[in-house]
Amino acid sequence: MPEKLNKLQIRAMVFDVIKSYESDSDFESKLHIENLKKLNSVEDKKFVCEILLKELAVQKDFGLEIVKYLLADYASLELIESSIWEILYNPDVPDRQKEKYLQLLRAFGGKVDVNELMECISDVDGVIDEQAQGLLEAATVNPEAQIDFLDFLMALQPKEQLILIKSLFEDFKGDEMANMLTPCLRIDLDKSIKAEIIDMLASIPSYLSVKPLKNYINSAGDDDLKRAALKALNQIRNAGVDIDNKEILDYRENEICKDTKFHKAFLSQVDGCGNQGLIFSRITNRNKVIMFSTVINITDGIMDCFGLYNITENDFIKVVNRFKANDLAVPISAQEAKFKLTNAERKSASTHSRLPYEYFCWSVYTCDIEENPIDYASLLTERIAVSPRDLDYLYNSGSFDSWFFEYDDNICVQNLINFAIDAGKNSRESVPLIENKIDEVFYTVFSSEKVEEYSQMLMDSAFIFNKNYDYKRANIAANISTDITEGNMTFLKDILKRSILQYLANIIADSEETSPQDMFSQKENSKKLSEEQAFALLKYLEEQWDCAQYE
């Protein structure tokens, strides 16, 4: 139970805790755990946080590191954020001291509202310049700082975007500015703005500009801008930068990764849309975790991304547990993660899909990892004739619940479900009619490209099962994938059958939860079916299709 102490006693305890540290190694020792227990024993957590924050203004060097470390492990972001804003609104605190708290707020992931800042700081322009410089410097090692700038930039109108970029360029030069400008080549900006950025990069003889300019020249970008990028590259070479020196070109990536090593990676089961979630992480030499999570799609590549910088192992575990909460997710190697990411990047490029800028900021942490192609062929451990029992065993994993079509997913599926309901209501021998209809609409629902996608999705699913030591399901999924490549479409037809069954089951479930006044609010174009009719048709079709053979 939290201890009731007066403020003098709390202050004395906090100072004793700070003084107890002698070296960096203490942060990972029992001493640190005991110190956190002492701090957590205090009932007034806000006052403890305020003491630590005030110590930031007076501590230096190692003492400053101690306070930052204690804050990171003791206080929540909400508590730190509210306490810092109280300090910022205090008119007795000098602006230069407030800058330290702004930097800390940004380091902990807090948001800085410029309008609020103007209310609590006298020399706003001076502080913003200081913050801009700090942001530029931080962005060379922390993707979050790059993303903060890009988020702000993308929230502006094109005219304001150009004003912001020109203003920054007037005040700042060098590698930091090049590092902030180069991601702009890969985001959705007006052609005129990109042309301005390329001219700026040409005037900054920075090695950081070389690789992004080369990548842009080899991309599917605008031809005029490509020519401008080639001209900029020549100007940088003429200024003395060796644009073909790989060691120099990889310097930033190596600098970012040098004090970290691969930590853990996780991959989720593939869903019915061909999406998988992937987490990649590194750990610093001070046991802080840097991670990013992305969604990859079997056709469109990289879909979404977010990252976290310098979080504790406990916070990382919480993120992973949330990631695993709804889907099967398994640990994978760094090389397997790099293969999945690189392959997704290629998919994005082939479909001309624009990569999320968050992804290309965070993916720098994979730069020293060699990809290792997944050996999908090895997942087929035994060639078998897949039986209905095998299919049920596969479905019972829960991993295929999202593979069945919803009523609104596809007009052809809607027509199929409506046909099945009409046939089932009008005839007790409706199965042949429904199966003929499935054959009729099959290649409208599953084009040749879709068939290939589903075959690969099954192999991706087999890989996840295999990593989860579920070798039987892995072999079944790999066999079905092989069947599809050989022209056997029984599994995909079964998906259509089970989509009909799922629709009927939903009618029964909905009717049990729906009030009488909502009974007529069924989906547009859907066939009216009572609970009793749905139950009878569902039971009949299940009995008939349970007897069907997987051919």
Coordinates of C-alpha atoms in Angstrom, one line a residue:
M1 CA 0.0 0.0 0.0
P2 CA 1.4 3.5 -0.9
E3 CA 3.1 5.2 2.1
K4 CA 1.8 8.4 3.5
L5 CA 4.8 10.8 3.8
N6 CA 5.0 14.5 4.2
K7 CA 6.6 16.6 1.4
L8 CA 10.0 17.0 3.2
Q9 CA 10.2 13.2 3.6
I10 CA 9.3 12.6 0.0
R11 CA 11.9 15.1 -1.2
A12 CA 14.6 13.5 1.0
M13 CA 13.7 10.0 -0.3
V14 CA 13.9 11.1 -4.0
F15 CA 17.3 12.7 -3.4
D16 CA 18.6 9.6 -1.7
V17 CA 17.4 7.5 -4.7
I18 CA 19.2 9.8 -7.1
K19 CA 22.5 9.7 -5.1
S20 CA 22.4 5.9 -4.9
Y21 CA 23.5 5.5 -8.5
E22 CA 27.2 5.2 -9.3
S23 CA 27.4 4.0 -12.9
D24 CA 25.3 3.1 -16.0
S25 CA 25.2 -0.5 -14.9
D26 CA 23.1 0.4 -11.9
F27 CA 20.2 1.1 -14.3
E28 CA 19.9 -2.6 -15.0
S29 CA 20.6 -3.8 -11.5
K30 CA 18.5 -4.8 -8.4
L31 CA 19.3 -1.3 -7.1
H32 CA 17.1 0.3 -9.8
I33 CA 14.3 -2.1 -9.1
E34 CA 14.4 -1.4 -5.4
N35 CA 14.6 2.4 -6.1
L36 CA 11.4 2.2 -8.3
K37 CA 9.7 0.3 -5.5
K38 CA 10.6 3.1 -3.1
L39 CA 9.2 5.7 -5.4
N40 CA 6.1 3.7 -6.1
S41 CA 5.5 3.3 -2.3
V42 CA 4.8 7.1 -2.2
E43 CA 1.1 8.0 -2.4
D44 CA 1.7 11.4 -4.0
K45 CA 3.0 10.3 -7.4
K46 CA 2.5 13.8 -8.9
F47 CA 4.8 15.4 -6.3
V48 CA 7.5 12.7 -7.0
C49 CA 7.3 13.5 -10.7
E50 CA 7.5 17.3 -10.0
I51 CA 10.7 16.8 -7.9
L52 CA 12.3 14.7 -10.6
L53 CA 11.4 17.2 -13.3
K54 CA 12.8 20.1 -11.3
E55 CA 16.0 18.2 -10.9
L56 CA 16.4 18.3 -14.7
A57 CA 17.2 22.0 -14.4
V58 CA 20.0 21.5 -12.0
Q59 CA 21.5 18.1 -12.7
K60 CA 24.3 17.7 -15.2
D61 CA 26.0 14.8 -17.0
F62 CA 25.4 11.5 -15.2
G63 CA 23.0 13.1 -12.7
L64 CA 20.9 14.2 -15.7
E65 CA 20.9 10.6 -17.1
I66 CA 19.8 9.3 -13.7
V67 CA 16.8 11.6 -13.5
K68 CA 15.7 10.9 -17.1
Y69 CA 16.0 7.1 -16.5
L70 CA 13.9 7.3 -13.3
L71 CA 11.3 9.4 -15.1
A72 CA 11.0 7.0 -18.0
D73 CA 10.6 3.9 -15.7
Y74 CA 8.5 5.6 -13.0
A75 CA 6.0 8.0 -14.5
S76 CA 3.4 7.6 -17.2
L77 CA 3.4 9.8 -20.2
E78 CA 0.2 11.4 -19.0
L79 CA 1.7 12.3 -15.7
I80 CA 4.9 13.7 -17.2
E81 CA 3.0 15.6 -19.8
S82 CA 0.6 17.3 -17.3
S83 CA 3.5 18.1 -15.0
I84 CA 5.6 19.6 -17.7
W85 CA 2.8 21.9 -18.9
E86 CA 2.3 23.2 -15.4
I87 CA 6.0 24.2 -15.4
L88 CA 5.6 25.7 -18.9
Y89 CA 2.7 27.9 -17.7
N90 CA 4.7 29.1 -14.7
P91 CA 5.8 32.7 -15.4
D92 CA 8.7 32.4 -12.9
V93 CA 10.4 29.7 -15.0
P94 CA 12.9 31.2 -17.5
D95 CA 12.3 30.4 -21.2
R96 CA 15.7 28.7 -21.6
Q97 CA 14.8 26.4 -18.8
K98 CA 11.4 25.7 -20.4
E99 CA 13.3 24.6 -23.5
K100 CA 14.7 21.7 -21.6
Y101 CA 11.3 20.6 -20.6
L102 CA 10.0 20.9 -24.2
Q103 CA 12.9 18.7 -25.3
L104 CA 12.0 16.1 -22.6
L105 CA 8.4 16.2 -23.5
R106 CA 9.2 15.4 -27.2
A107 CA 11.7 12.7 -26.1
F108 CA 8.9 11.0 -24.1
G109 CA 6.5 11.2 -27.1
G110 CA 4.4 14.1 -25.9
K111 CA 2.8 16.5 -28.3
V112 CA 3.7 20.2 -28.4
D113 CA 0.8 22.5 -29.3
V114 CA 2.2 25.7 -30.8
N115 CA -0.9 27.7 -29.7
E116 CA -0.4 26.6 -26.1
L117 CA 3.3 27.3 -26.4
M118 CA 2.7 30.9 -27.4
E119 CA 0.6 31.4 -24.2
C120 CA 3.3 30.2 -21.8
I121 CA 6.6 31.3 -23.4
S122 CA 7.8 35.0 -23.9
D123 CA 10.3 34.5 -26.7
V124 CA 8.3 32.0 -28.9
D125 CA 10.4 32.6 -32.0
G126 CA 13.6 31.9 -30.2
V127 CA 12.3 28.8 -28.6
I128 CA 10.8 27.5 -31.9
D129 CA 14.2 28.1 -33.6
E130 CA 15.9 26.1 -30.8
Q131 CA 13.3 23.4 -31.1
A132 CA 13.7 23.3 -34.9
Q133 CA 17.4 22.9 -34.5
G134 CA 16.9 20.2 -31.9
L135 CA 14.4 18.4 -34.2
L136 CA 16.8 18.5 -37.1
E137 CA 19.6 17.0 -35.0
A138 CA 17.3 14.4 -33.4
A139 CA 16.1 13.3 -36.8
T140 CA 19.5 12.1 -37.8
V141 CA 19.2 9.2 -35.2
N142 CA 15.5 9.1 -34.3
P143 CA 12.8 8.4 -37.0
E144 CA 10.1 9.9 -34.7
A145 CA 11.6 13.3 -35.2
Q146 CA 11.5 12.9 -39.0
I147 CA 7.9 11.7 -38.8
D148 CA 6.9 14.6 -36.6
F149 CA 8.1 17.0 -39.3
L150 CA 6.4 15.0 -42.1
D151 CA 3.2 14.8 -40.1
F152 CA 3.2 18.6 -39.7
L153 CA 4.2 19.2 -43.4
M154 CA 1.4 16.9 -44.7
A155 CA -1.2 18.8 -42.6
L156 CA -0.5 22.0 -44.5
Q157 CA -1.8 23.3 -47.9
P158 CA 0.8 23.2 -50.8
K159 CA 1.4 27.0 -50.5
E160 CA 2.1 26.7 -46.8
Q161 CA 4.3 23.6 -47.3
L162 CA 6.5 25.5 -49.6
I163 CA 6.8 28.5 -47.2
L164 CA 7.8 26.1 -44.4
I165 CA 10.4 24.3 -46.4
K166 CA 11.9 27.6 -47.7
S167 CA 11.9 29.0 -44.2
L168 CA 13.8 26.0 -42.8
F169 CA 16.3 26.1 -45.6
E170 CA 17.0 29.7 -45.0
D171 CA 17.8 29.1 -41.4
F172 CA 19.5 25.6 -41.5
K173 CA 21.9 23.9 -43.8
G174 CA 24.1 20.8 -43.8
D175 CA 23.5 17.1 -43.2
E176 CA 20.6 17.7 -40.8
M177 CA 18.7 19.6 -43.4
A178 CA 19.4 17.1 -46.1
N179 CA 18.2 14.3 -43.7
M180 CA 14.9 16.2 -43.2
L181 CA 14.4 17.0 -46.9
T182 CA 15.2 13.6 -48.5
P183 CA 12.0 11.8 -47.2
C184 CA 10.0 14.5 -49.0
L185 CA 11.0 12.9 -52.3
R186 CA 8.9 9.9 -51.4
I187 CA 5.7 11.5 -50.2
D188 CA 2.7 13.0 -52.1
L189 CA 3.8 16.6 -52.7
D190 CA 3.1 18.9 -55.6
K191 CA 5.6 18.6 -58.5
S192 CA 6.7 22.2 -58.0
I193 CA 7.5 21.6 -54.3
K194 CA 9.5 18.5 -55.1
A195 CA 11.4 20.5 -57.8
E196 CA 12.3 23.1 -55.1
I197 CA 13.4 20.4 -52.7
I198 CA 15.7 18.8 -55.4
D199 CA 17.3 22.2 -56.0
M200 CA 17.9 22.6 -52.3
L201 CA 19.5 19.2 -52.0
A202 CA 21.7 20.1 -55.0
S203 CA 23.0 23.1 -53.1
I204 CA 23.8 21.0 -49.9
P205 CA 26.9 18.9 -50.7
S206 CA 25.7 16.1 -48.3
Y207 CA 26.3 12.4 -48.6
L208 CA 22.8 12.0 -47.1
S209 CA 21.2 13.3 -50.3
V210 CA 22.9 10.8 -52.6
K211 CA 21.1 7.5 -51.9
P212 CA 17.6 9.1 -51.8
L213 CA 18.3 10.9 -55.1
K214 CA 19.6 7.7 -56.7
N215 CA 16.5 5.8 -55.5
Y216 CA 14.2 8.5 -56.9
I217 CA 15.9 8.4 -60.3
N218 CA 15.3 4.6 -60.4
S219 CA 11.7 5.0 -59.2
A220 CA 8.4 5.4 -61.2
G221 CA 8.5 9.1 -60.5
D222 CA 8.0 12.1 -62.9
D223 CA 10.5 12.2 -65.7
D224 CA 11.2 15.9 -65.4
L225 CA 11.9 15.5 -61.7
K226 CA 14.1 12.5 -62.4
R227 CA 16.2 14.7 -64.7
A228 CA 16.4 17.3 -62.1
A229 CA 17.5 14.7 -59.5
L230 CA 20.3 13.5 -61.9
K231 CA 21.5 17.1 -62.3
A232 CA 21.4 17.5 -58.5
L233 CA 23.5 14.3 -58.1
N234 CA 26.1 15.6 -60.5
Q235 CA 26.3 18.9 -58.6
I236 CA 26.8 17.1 -55.4
R237 CA 29.6 15.0 -57.0
N238 CA 31.2 18.2 -58.4
A239 CA 31.2 19.6 -54.8
G240 CA 33.5 16.8 -53.7
V241 CA 31.1 14.0 -52.5
D242 CA 32.1 10.5 -53.6
I243 CA 28.6 9.4 -54.7
D244 CA 29.8 5.9 -55.5
N245 CA 31.4 5.2 -52.1
K246 CA 29.1 2.6 -50.4
E247 CA 30.8 3.1 -47.0
I248 CA 30.0 6.8 -47.1
L249 CA 26.5 6.3 -48.5
D250 CA 25.6 3.8 -45.7
Y251 CA 27.1 6.0 -43.0
R252 CA 23.8 7.3 -41.5
E253 CA 22.2 3.8 -41.4
N254 CA 25.3 2.4 -39.8
E255 CA 25.4 5.2 -37.3
I256 CA 21.7 4.7 -36.4
C257 CA 22.2 0.9 -35.9
K258 CA 25.7 0.9 -34.3
D259 CA 24.7 0.9 -30.7
T260 CA 21.8 -1.5 -31.2
K261 CA 21.3 -5.2 -32.1
F262 CA 18.4 -7.2 -33.4
H263 CA 16.0 -8.0 -30.6
K264 CA 12.8 -9.8 -31.7
A265 CA 10.4 -10.0 -34.6
F266 CA 6.8 -11.3 -34.8
L267 CA 4.5 -12.1 -37.7
S268 CA 0.8 -12.6 -37.5
Q269 CA -1.4 -15.1 -39.3
V270 CA -2.6 -14.0 -42.8
D271 CA -6.3 -12.8 -42.8
G272 CA -8.9 -13.2 -45.6
C273 CA -7.8 -10.0 -47.3
G274 CA -4.1 -11.1 -47.5
N275 CA -2.9 -8.9 -44.6
Q276 CA -0.3 -9.8 -42.1
G277 CA 1.1 -7.7 -39.2
L278 CA 4.8 -7.7 -38.6
I279 CA 6.8 -6.3 -35.6
F280 CA 10.5 -5.7 -35.9
S281 CA 12.6 -4.5 -33.0
R282 CA 16.2 -3.7 -31.9
I283 CA 17.6 -3.3 -28.4
T284 CA 20.2 -0.7 -27.4
N285 CA 23.2 -1.3 -25.3
R286 CA 21.2 0.3 -22.4
N287 CA 18.4 -2.2 -22.8
K288 CA 15.9 0.2 -24.4
V289 CA 13.8 -1.2 -27.3
I290 CA 13.3 0.5 -30.7
M291 CA 10.5 -1.1 -32.6
F292 CA 8.1 -0.7 -35.5
S293 CA 5.0 -2.5 -36.5
T294 CA 3.7 -2.6 -40.1
V295 CA 0.9 -4.2 -42.1
I296 CA 1.9 -6.0 -45.3
N297 CA -0.6 -7.1 -48.0
I298 CA -0.1 -9.9 -50.4
T299 CA -0.9 -7.6 -53.4
D300 CA -0.3 -4.1 -52.3
G301 CA 2.8 -4.5 -50.1
I302 CA 3.4 -2.1 -47.2
M303 CA 0.0 -0.7 -46.0
D304 CA 0.6 1.0 -42.7
C305 CA 3.3 1.5 -40.1
F306 CA 4.0 3.0 -36.7
G307 CA 7.0 2.9 -34.4
L308 CA 8.2 3.5 -30.8
Y309 CA 11.6 4.7 -29.8
N310 CA 13.6 3.9 -26.7
I311 CA 10.8 2.1 -24.8
T312 CA 11.3 -0.3 -21.9
E313 CA 11.2 -4.0 -22.3
N314 CA 8.0 -4.1 -20.3
D315 CA 6.3 -1.7 -22.6
F316 CA 7.5 -3.6 -25.6
I317 CA 6.0 -6.8 -24.1
K318 CA 2.7 -5.0 -23.7
V319 CA 2.7 -4.0 -27.4
V320 CA 3.5 -7.6 -28.4
N321 CA 0.7 -9.0 -26.2
R322 CA -1.8 -6.6 -27.8
F323 CA -0.5 -7.7 -31.2
K324 CA -1.1 -11.3 -30.3
A325 CA -4.5 -10.7 -28.6
N326 CA -6.7 -11.3 -31.7
D327 CA -4.6 -13.3 -34.1
L328 CA -2.0 -16.1 -34.0
A329 CA 1.4 -14.4 -34.1
V330 CA 4.8 -16.2 -34.0
P331 CA 8.4 -15.1 -33.5
I332 CA 10.5 -15.1 -36.6
S333 CA 14.1 -14.4 -37.4
A334 CA 15.6 -11.0 -38.4
Q335 CA 16.4 -12.5 -41.8
E336 CA 12.8 -13.8 -42.3
A337 CA 11.4 -10.4 -41.2
K338 CA 13.7 -8.7 -43.7
F339 CA 12.5 -11.0 -46.5
K340 CA 8.9 -10.3 -45.8
L341 CA 9.5 -6.6 -45.7
T342 CA 11.6 -6.5 -48.8
N343 CA 9.1 -8.6 -50.7
A344 CA 6.3 -6.2 -49.6
E345 CA 8.4 -3.2 -50.7
R346 CA 8.7 -4.9 -54.2
K347 CA 4.9 -5.4 -54.3
S348 CA 4.4 -1.8 -53.5
A349 CA 6.7 -0.8 -56.2
S350 CA 5.2 -3.1 -58.8
T351 CA 1.7 -1.7 -58.1
H352 CA 3.0 1.9 -57.9
S353 CA 1.6 2.0 -54.4
R354 CA 3.2 4.8 -52.3
L355 CA 5.0 3.6 -49.2
P356 CA 3.8 5.2 -46.0
Y357 CA 6.5 7.7 -45.0
E358 CA 6.4 6.3 -41.4
Y359 CA 7.7 3.0 -42.9
F360 CA 10.6 4.4 -44.8
C361 CA 11.6 6.4 -41.7
W362 CA 11.5 3.3 -39.4
S363 CA 12.8 0.7 -41.9
V364 CA 16.3 2.1 -41.6
Y365 CA 16.6 -0.2 -38.6
T366 CA 16.7 -3.2 -40.9
C367 CA 19.5 -1.9 -43.0
D368 CA 22.2 -4.2 -41.6
I369 CA 20.0 -7.3 -41.9
E370 CA 20.4 -9.7 -44.8
E371 CA 17.1 -11.2 -46.1
N372 CA 16.7 -14.9 -46.0
P373 CA 14.0 -16.2 -48.4
I374 CA 11.4 -18.4 -46.8
D375 CA 11.6 -22.0 -48.1
Y376 CA 7.9 -22.5 -48.8
A377 CA 8.5 -25.8 -50.6
S378 CA 9.8 -27.3 -47.4
L379 CA 6.4 -26.7 -45.7
L380 CA 4.9 -29.5 -47.8
T381 CA 6.2 -32.3 -45.6
E382 CA 3.9 -35.0 -47.0
R383 CA 1.7 -35.0 -50.1
I384 CA -1.8 -36.0 -49.0
A385 CA -5.4 -36.1 -50.4
V386 CA -7.0 -33.5 -48.2
S387 CA -10.2 -34.8 -46.7
P388 CA -13.3 -33.0 -45.2
R389 CA -11.9 -33.9 -41.8
D390 CA -8.6 -32.2 -42.7
L391 CA -10.5 -29.1 -43.7
D392 CA -12.5 -29.0 -40.5
Y393 CA -9.2 -29.4 -38.5
L394 CA -7.8 -26.5 -40.4
Y395 CA -10.8 -24.3 -39.8
N396 CA -11.0 -25.2 -36.1
S397 CA -7.7 -23.3 -35.6
G398 CA -9.8 -20.1 -35.9
S399 CA -7.3 -18.6 -38.3
F400 CA -9.7 -18.8 -41.3
D401 CA -12.7 -17.1 -39.8
S402 CA -12.0 -14.0 -41.8
W403 CA -11.6 -15.9 -45.1
F404 CA -15.3 -16.4 -45.6
F405 CA -17.1 -13.7 -47.6
E406 CA -19.5 -11.3 -46.0
Y407 CA -22.8 -10.5 -47.7
D408 CA -21.6 -7.0 -48.8
D409 CA -18.1 -8.1 -49.9
N410 CA -19.0 -8.9 -53.5
I411 CA -22.1 -8.5 -55.7
C412 CA -21.5 -12.0 -57.1
V413 CA -21.5 -13.4 -53.5
Q414 CA -24.7 -11.5 -52.8
N415 CA -26.4 -13.1 -55.8
L416 CA -25.0 -16.5 -54.8
I417 CA -26.4 -16.2 -51.2
N418 CA -29.8 -14.9 -52.5
F419 CA -29.9 -17.8 -55.0
A420 CA -29.1 -20.4 -52.2
I421 CA -31.8 -19.0 -50.0
D422 CA -34.4 -19.1 -52.8
A423 CA -33.4 -22.6 -53.8
G424 CA -33.4 -23.8 -50.2
K425 CA -36.9 -22.4 -49.5
N426 CA -38.4 -23.8 -52.7
S427 CA -36.8 -27.3 -52.9
R428 CA -35.4 -29.8 -50.4
E429 CA -33.1 -31.0 -53.2
S430 CA -31.4 -27.7 -53.6
V431 CA -27.7 -28.7 -53.1
P432 CA -27.1 -29.6 -56.8
L433 CA -28.6 -26.3 -57.9
I434 CA -26.5 -24.3 -55.4
E435 CA -23.3 -26.2 -56.4
N436 CA -24.1 -25.5 -60.1
K437 CA -24.5 -21.8 -59.2
I438 CA -21.1 -21.9 -57.3
D439 CA -19.5 -23.3 -60.5
E440 CA -21.2 -20.6 -62.5
V441 CA -19.9 -17.6 -60.4
F442 CA -16.6 -19.1 -59.4
Y443 CA -14.3 -17.5 -61.9
T444 CA -16.1 -14.2 -61.5
V445 CA -15.3 -14.2 -57.7
F446 CA -11.9 -15.8 -58.1
S447 CA -10.0 -14.4 -61.1
S448 CA -6.8 -16.1 -62.1
E449 CA -4.9 -13.4 -60.1
K450 CA -7.1 -14.1 -57.1
V451 CA -6.5 -17.8 -57.3
E452 CA -2.7 -17.2 -57.2
E453 CA -3.1 -14.9 -54.3
Y454 CA -5.1 -17.5 -52.3
S455 CA -2.5 -20.1 -53.1
Q456 CA 0.2 -17.9 -51.7
M457 CA -2.0 -16.9 -48.7
L458 CA -2.3 -20.6 -47.8
M459 CA 1.5 -21.0 -48.0
D460 CA 1.9 -17.9 -45.7
S461 CA -0.6 -19.5 -43.4
A462 CA 1.4 -22.8 -43.5
F463 CA 4.5 -20.9 -42.6
I464 CA 2.8 -19.4 -39.4
F465 CA 1.5 -22.8 -38.4
N466 CA 5.0 -24.3 -38.9
K467 CA 6.6 -21.6 -36.7
N468 CA 3.9 -22.4 -34.1
Y469 CA 5.0 -26.1 -34.2
D470 CA 1.5 -27.0 -35.6
Y471 CA 3.0 -29.2 -38.3
K472 CA -0.2 -31.0 -39.2
R473 CA -2.1 -27.8 -40.0
A474 CA 1.0 -26.5 -41.8
N475 CA 1.1 -29.6 -44.0
I476 CA -2.7 -29.4 -44.7
A477 CA -2.4 -25.7 -45.8
A478 CA 0.6 -26.4 -47.9
N479 CA -1.2 -29.3 -49.6
I480 CA -4.3 -27.2 -50.4
S481 CA -2.0 -24.5 -51.8
T482 CA -0.3 -27.1 -54.1
D483 CA -3.8 -28.4 -55.1
I484 CA -4.8 -24.9 -56.2
T485 CA -1.7 -24.5 -58.3
E486 CA -2.5 -27.8 -59.9
G487 CA -6.0 -26.7 -60.8
N488 CA -8.0 -28.2 -57.9
M489 CA -10.3 -25.5 -56.7
T490 CA -12.2 -27.5 -54.1
F491 CA -11.0 -25.4 -51.2
L492 CA -12.0 -22.1 -52.8
K493 CA -15.4 -23.6 -53.6
D494 CA -15.6 -24.6 -50.0
I495 CA -15.0 -21.0 -49.0
L496 CA -18.1 -20.0 -51.0
K497 CA -20.1 -22.8 -49.4
R498 CA -19.1 -21.8 -45.9
S499 CA -19.8 -18.2 -46.7
I500 CA -23.4 -19.2 -47.4
L501 CA -23.5 -21.2 -44.1
Q502 CA -22.0 -18.3 -42.2
Y503 CA -24.6 -15.9 -43.6
L504 CA -27.4 -18.3 -42.4
A505 CA -25.7 -18.6 -38.9
N506 CA -25.5 -14.8 -38.7
I507 CA -29.3 -14.5 -39.4
I508 CA -29.9 -16.9 -36.5
A509 CA -27.5 -15.1 -34.2
D510 CA -28.9 -11.7 -35.2
S511 CA -32.5 -12.7 -34.6
E512 CA -31.7 -13.8 -31.1
E513 CA -30.3 -10.3 -30.3
T514 CA -32.6 -8.1 -32.4
S515 CA -35.7 -6.4 -31.0
P516 CA -39.0 -6.7 -32.9
Q517 CA -38.9 -3.2 -34.2
D518 CA -35.5 -3.9 -35.8
M519 CA -36.6 -7.0 -37.6
F520 CA -37.2 -5.2 -40.8
S521 CA -33.9 -3.4 -40.9
Q522 CA -32.1 -6.1 -42.9
K523 CA -29.4 -5.3 -45.4
E524 CA -30.6 -3.9 -48.7
N525 CA -31.0 -6.5 -51.4
S526 CA -30.8 -9.4 -48.9
K527 CA -33.5 -12.1 -48.9
K528 CA -36.0 -12.1 -46.1
L529 CA -35.6 -15.3 -44.0
S530 CA -37.0 -16.2 -40.7
E531 CA -34.9 -17.7 -37.9
E532 CA -36.7 -21.0 -38.3
Q533 CA -36.2 -21.0 -42.1
A534 CA -32.5 -20.1 -41.7
F535 CA -32.0 -22.8 -39.1
A536 CA -33.6 -25.5 -41.2
L537 CA -31.7 -24.5 -44.3
L538 CA -28.4 -24.3 -42.4
K539 CA -28.9 -27.7 -40.9
Y540 CA -29.8 -29.2 -44.3
L541 CA -26.8 -27.7 -46.1
E542 CA -24.4 -28.7 -43.3
E543 CA -25.6 -32.3 -43.5
Q544 CA -25.3 -32.4 -47.2
W545 CA -21.9 -30.7 -47.5
D546 CA -20.4 -32.6 -44.6
C547 CA -20.8 -35.7 -46.8
A548 CA -19.1 -34.0 -49.8
Q549 CA -15.7 -35.4 -50.8
Y550 CA -12.6 -33.2 -51.2
E551 CA -11.7 -34.2 -54.8

